[in-house]
Amino acid sequence: MPLYAVIGLDRPNSTSLRDQERAAHRDFSRAHVDITRIAGALWDSDGNQCGTLKIFEAESADQLRAIYADEPFFKAGVYESIHIIEWRIAYYDKAFPAIPYPPAPSS
């Protein structure tokens, strides 16, 4: 089954809206863990979250478009844009350490 990158880029100044919708976004994410392979936040150079990157294993991009029609950040207007693109891994560093989930809080 193909892999797809889903990249949601936030609207400028959407931090408070993102915070309001975060719990619903996480519930949505947990509901689709069966097809999620990698997920994480995107951060700008000032240390602010500015989007989301997820890799899904799915039948098609259309399947993901249908799923994302109900994504809370998308519905609430947090994302300025969403891109769904087929992704093929070209390299993986097997020495890359396992990343614990959920990640430990930063200090």
Short mmCIF file of N, CA and C in Angstrom, two decimals, residues 6-89:
data_model
loop_
_atom_site.label_atom_id
_atom_site.label_comp_id
_atom_site.label_asym_id
_atom_site.label_seq_id
_atom_site.Cartn_x
_atom_site.Cartn_y
_atom_site.Cartn_z
N VAL A 6 1.15 14.00 4.53
CA VAL A 6 0.12 15.02 4.69
C VAL A 6 0.77 16.15 5.46
N ILE A 7 0.85 17.31 4.83
CA ILE A 7 1.50 18.47 5.41
C ILE A 7 0.46 19.56 5.57
N GLY A 8 0.19 19.91 6.82
CA GLY A 8 -0.72 21.01 7.13
C GLY A 8 0.10 22.19 7.60
N LEU A 9 0.02 23.30 6.88
CA LEU A 9 0.75 24.52 7.25
C LEU A 9 -0.22 25.52 7.86
N ASP A 10 0.13 26.03 9.04
CA ASP A 10 -0.76 26.91 9.79
C ASP A 10 -0.89 28.29 9.17
N ARG A 11 -2.06 28.89 9.42
CA ARG A 11 -2.26 30.30 9.09
C ARG A 11 -1.39 31.13 10.05
N PRO A 12 -0.94 32.28 9.63
CA PRO A 12 -0.22 33.15 10.56
C PRO A 12 -1.11 33.49 11.76
N ASN A 13 -0.49 33.59 12.91
CA ASN A 13 -1.17 34.00 14.15
C ASN A 13 -2.32 33.07 14.54
N SER A 14 -2.16 31.77 14.31
CA SER A 14 -3.22 30.82 14.64
C SER A 14 -2.92 30.01 15.90
N THR A 15 -1.94 30.45 16.68
CA THR A 15 -1.52 29.68 17.86
C THR A 15 -2.66 29.48 18.84
N SER A 16 -3.42 30.52 19.15
CA SER A 16 -4.50 30.37 20.14
C SER A 16 -5.59 29.45 19.61
N LEU A 17 -5.90 29.52 18.32
CA LEU A 17 -6.89 28.62 17.73
C LEU A 17 -6.38 27.19 17.76
N ARG A 18 -5.09 27.00 17.47
CA ARG A 18 -4.48 25.66 17.54
C ARG A 18 -4.62 25.12 18.96
N ASP A 19 -4.33 25.95 19.96
CA ASP A 19 -4.44 25.51 21.35
C ASP A 19 -5.87 25.10 21.69
N GLN A 20 -6.85 25.85 21.19
CA GLN A 20 -8.27 25.54 21.46
C GLN A 20 -8.67 24.20 20.85
N GLU A 21 -8.13 23.87 19.70
CA GLU A 21 -8.53 22.67 18.96
C GLU A 21 -7.62 21.47 19.21
N ARG A 22 -6.57 21.63 20.01
CA ARG A 22 -5.57 20.59 20.18
C ARG A 22 -6.16 19.26 20.67
N ALA A 23 -7.03 19.29 21.67
CA ALA A 23 -7.60 18.04 22.21
C ALA A 23 -8.40 17.31 21.13
N ALA A 24 -9.20 18.04 20.37
CA ALA A 24 -9.98 17.41 19.30
C ALA A 24 -9.06 16.87 18.21
N HIS A 25 -7.98 17.60 17.91
CA HIS A 25 -7.00 17.15 16.92
C HIS A 25 -6.35 15.84 17.38
N ARG A 26 -6.00 15.76 18.64
CA ARG A 26 -5.37 14.54 19.15
C ARG A 26 -6.35 13.37 19.16
N ASP A 27 -7.62 13.62 19.47
CA ASP A 27 -8.63 12.57 19.38
C ASP A 27 -8.76 12.07 17.95
N PHE A 28 -8.78 13.00 17.01
CA PHE A 28 -8.84 12.66 15.59
C PHE A 28 -7.63 11.80 15.21
N SER A 29 -6.46 12.22 15.65
CA SER A 29 -5.23 11.49 15.33
C SER A 29 -5.27 10.08 15.89
N ARG A 30 -5.72 9.92 17.14
CA ARG A 30 -5.81 8.59 17.74
C ARG A 30 -6.80 7.70 16.98
N ALA A 31 -7.84 8.29 16.42
CA ALA A 31 -8.83 7.52 15.68
C ALA A 31 -8.28 6.96 14.37
N HIS A 32 -7.14 7.51 13.92
CA HIS A 32 -6.55 7.06 12.65
C HIS A 32 -5.15 6.49 12.83
N VAL A 33 -4.85 6.03 14.04
CA VAL A 33 -3.52 5.49 14.32
C VAL A 33 -3.25 4.23 13.50
N ASP A 34 -4.29 3.54 13.07
CA ASP A 34 -4.11 2.30 12.31
C ASP A 34 -3.45 2.53 10.95
N ILE A 35 -3.57 3.74 10.40
CA ILE A 35 -2.94 4.03 9.10
C ILE A 35 -1.81 5.05 9.21
N THR A 36 -1.56 5.56 10.42
CA THR A 36 -0.50 6.55 10.63
C THR A 36 0.82 5.84 10.86
N ARG A 37 1.85 6.25 10.15
CA ARG A 37 3.17 5.65 10.30
C ARG A 37 4.14 6.57 11.03
N ILE A 38 4.06 7.87 10.80
CA ILE A 38 4.90 8.86 11.47
C ILE A 38 4.06 10.13 11.60
N ALA A 39 4.20 10.84 12.70
CA ALA A 39 3.48 12.10 12.87
C ALA A 39 4.28 13.03 13.76
N GLY A 40 4.24 14.31 13.45
CA GLY A 40 4.93 15.27 14.30
C GLY A 40 4.64 16.69 13.89
N ALA A 41 5.01 17.59 14.78
CA ALA A 41 4.78 19.02 14.58
C ALA A 41 5.92 19.65 13.77
N LEU A 42 5.58 20.69 13.05
CA LEU A 42 6.57 21.52 12.35
C LEU A 42 6.75 22.79 13.18
N TRP A 43 8.00 23.26 13.25
CA TRP A 43 8.33 24.41 14.10
C TRP A 43 9.06 25.45 13.27
N ASP A 44 8.74 26.73 13.49
CA ASP A 44 9.44 27.79 12.78
C ASP A 44 10.74 28.15 13.51
N SER A 45 11.49 29.06 12.93
CA SER A 45 12.80 29.42 13.50
C SER A 45 12.70 30.16 14.83
N ASP A 46 11.50 30.63 15.18
CA ASP A 46 11.29 31.29 16.47
C ASP A 46 10.81 30.32 17.55
N GLY A 47 10.70 29.03 17.20
CA GLY A 47 10.27 28.04 18.18
C GLY A 47 8.77 27.91 18.32
N ASN A 48 8.01 28.41 17.33
CA ASN A 48 6.56 28.30 17.37
C ASN A 48 6.10 27.18 16.44
N GLN A 49 5.10 26.42 16.90
CA GLN A 49 4.56 25.39 16.03
C GLN A 49 3.88 26.06 14.85
N CYS A 50 4.17 25.56 13.66
CA CYS A 50 3.64 26.19 12.45
C CYS A 50 2.99 25.20 11.50
N GLY A 51 2.79 23.97 11.95
CA GLY A 51 2.16 22.99 11.08
C GLY A 51 2.35 21.58 11.59
N THR A 52 1.94 20.64 10.75
CA THR A 52 1.97 19.23 11.08
C THR A 52 2.42 18.43 9.86
N LEU A 53 3.22 17.41 10.10
CA LEU A 53 3.61 16.48 9.06
C LEU A 53 3.26 15.08 9.53
N LYS A 54 2.51 14.35 8.70
CA LYS A 54 2.17 12.96 9.02
C LYS A 54 2.43 12.12 7.78
N ILE A 55 2.86 10.90 8.01
CA ILE A 55 3.00 9.91 6.95
C ILE A 55 1.95 8.84 7.20
N PHE A 56 1.13 8.60 6.19
CA PHE A 56 0.07 7.59 6.27
C PHE A 56 0.31 6.49 5.25
N GLU A 57 -0.14 5.30 5.59
CA GLU A 57 -0.23 4.21 4.64
C GLU A 57 -1.72 4.11 4.30
N ALA A 58 -2.06 4.41 3.04
CA ALA A 58 -3.47 4.50 2.67
C ALA A 58 -3.69 3.99 1.25
N GLU A 59 -4.94 3.71 0.94
CA GLU A 59 -5.30 3.24 -0.40
C GLU A 59 -5.03 4.30 -1.46
N SER A 60 -5.32 5.57 -1.10
CA SER A 60 -5.19 6.64 -2.09
C SER A 60 -5.16 8.00 -1.41
N ALA A 61 -4.74 9.00 -2.17
CA ALA A 61 -4.80 10.37 -1.68
C ALA A 61 -6.25 10.78 -1.44
N ASP A 62 -7.16 10.29 -2.27
CA ASP A 62 -8.58 10.61 -2.09
C ASP A 62 -9.10 10.10 -0.76
N GLN A 63 -8.64 8.93 -0.32
CA GLN A 63 -9.04 8.42 0.99
C GLN A 63 -8.62 9.40 2.08
N LEU A 64 -7.40 9.92 1.99
CA LEU A 64 -6.92 10.87 2.99
C LEU A 64 -7.64 12.21 2.90
N ARG A 65 -7.97 12.66 1.69
CA ARG A 65 -8.74 13.90 1.55
C ARG A 65 -10.09 13.77 2.24
N ALA A 66 -10.72 12.62 2.09
CA ALA A 66 -12.01 12.39 2.75
C ALA A 66 -11.85 12.39 4.26
N ILE A 67 -10.81 11.75 4.75
CA ILE A 67 -10.55 11.73 6.20
C ILE A 67 -10.28 13.14 6.71
N TYR A 68 -9.45 13.89 5.99
CA TYR A 68 -9.06 15.23 6.45
C TYR A 68 -10.17 16.26 6.34
N ALA A 69 -11.25 15.96 5.65
CA ALA A 69 -12.39 16.88 5.63
C ALA A 69 -12.95 17.07 7.04
N ASP A 70 -12.72 16.08 7.93
CA ASP A 70 -13.19 16.16 9.31
C ASP A 70 -12.08 16.45 10.32
N GLU A 71 -10.88 16.77 9.86
CA GLU A 71 -9.76 17.03 10.76
C GLU A 71 -10.02 18.36 11.48
N PRO A 72 -9.99 18.37 12.83
CA PRO A 72 -10.35 19.57 13.58
C PRO A 72 -9.54 20.82 13.23
N PHE A 73 -8.23 20.71 13.04
CA PHE A 73 -7.45 21.89 12.68
C PHE A 73 -7.88 22.43 11.31
N PHE A 74 -8.18 21.53 10.39
CA PHE A 74 -8.63 21.94 9.06
C PHE A 74 -10.00 22.61 9.14
N LYS A 75 -10.93 21.98 9.86
CA LYS A 75 -12.28 22.52 9.96
C LYS A 75 -12.31 23.86 10.68
N ALA A 76 -11.45 24.04 11.68
CA ALA A 76 -11.44 25.28 12.46
C ALA A 76 -10.67 26.41 11.79
N GLY A 77 -9.92 26.10 10.73
CA GLY A 77 -9.16 27.13 10.04
C GLY A 77 -7.74 27.33 10.56
N VAL A 78 -7.23 26.38 11.34
CA VAL A 78 -5.83 26.48 11.79
C VAL A 78 -4.90 26.37 10.59
N TYR A 79 -5.19 25.39 9.72
CA TYR A 79 -4.33 25.17 8.56
C TYR A 79 -4.67 26.17 7.45
N GLU A 80 -3.65 26.83 6.96
CA GLU A 80 -3.80 27.68 5.77
C GLU A 80 -3.85 26.82 4.52
N SER A 81 -3.11 25.70 4.57
CA SER A 81 -3.10 24.78 3.44
C SER A 81 -2.80 23.38 3.92
N ILE A 82 -3.30 22.42 3.15
CA ILE A 82 -2.99 21.00 3.39
C ILE A 82 -2.53 20.43 2.05
N HIS A 83 -1.42 19.72 2.11
CA HIS A 83 -0.88 19.07 0.92
C HIS A 83 -0.86 17.56 1.19
N ILE A 84 -1.37 16.80 0.25
CA ILE A 84 -1.35 15.34 0.35
C ILE A 84 -0.60 14.83 -0.87
N ILE A 85 0.56 14.22 -0.61
CA ILE A 85 1.48 13.86 -1.67
C ILE A 85 1.99 12.44 -1.43
N GLU A 86 2.01 11.61 -2.48
CA GLU A 86 2.58 10.28 -2.32
C GLU A 86 4.04 10.43 -1.93
N TRP A 87 4.48 9.58 -0.99
CA TRP A 87 5.84 9.65 -0.45
C TRP A 87 6.48 8.28 -0.55
N ARG A 88 7.71 8.26 -1.02
CA ARG A 88 8.47 7.01 -1.11
C ARG A 88 9.79 7.19 -0.39
N ILE A 89 10.03 6.36 0.57
CA ILE A 89 11.26 6.47 1.35
C ILE A 89 12.45 6.15 0.45
#
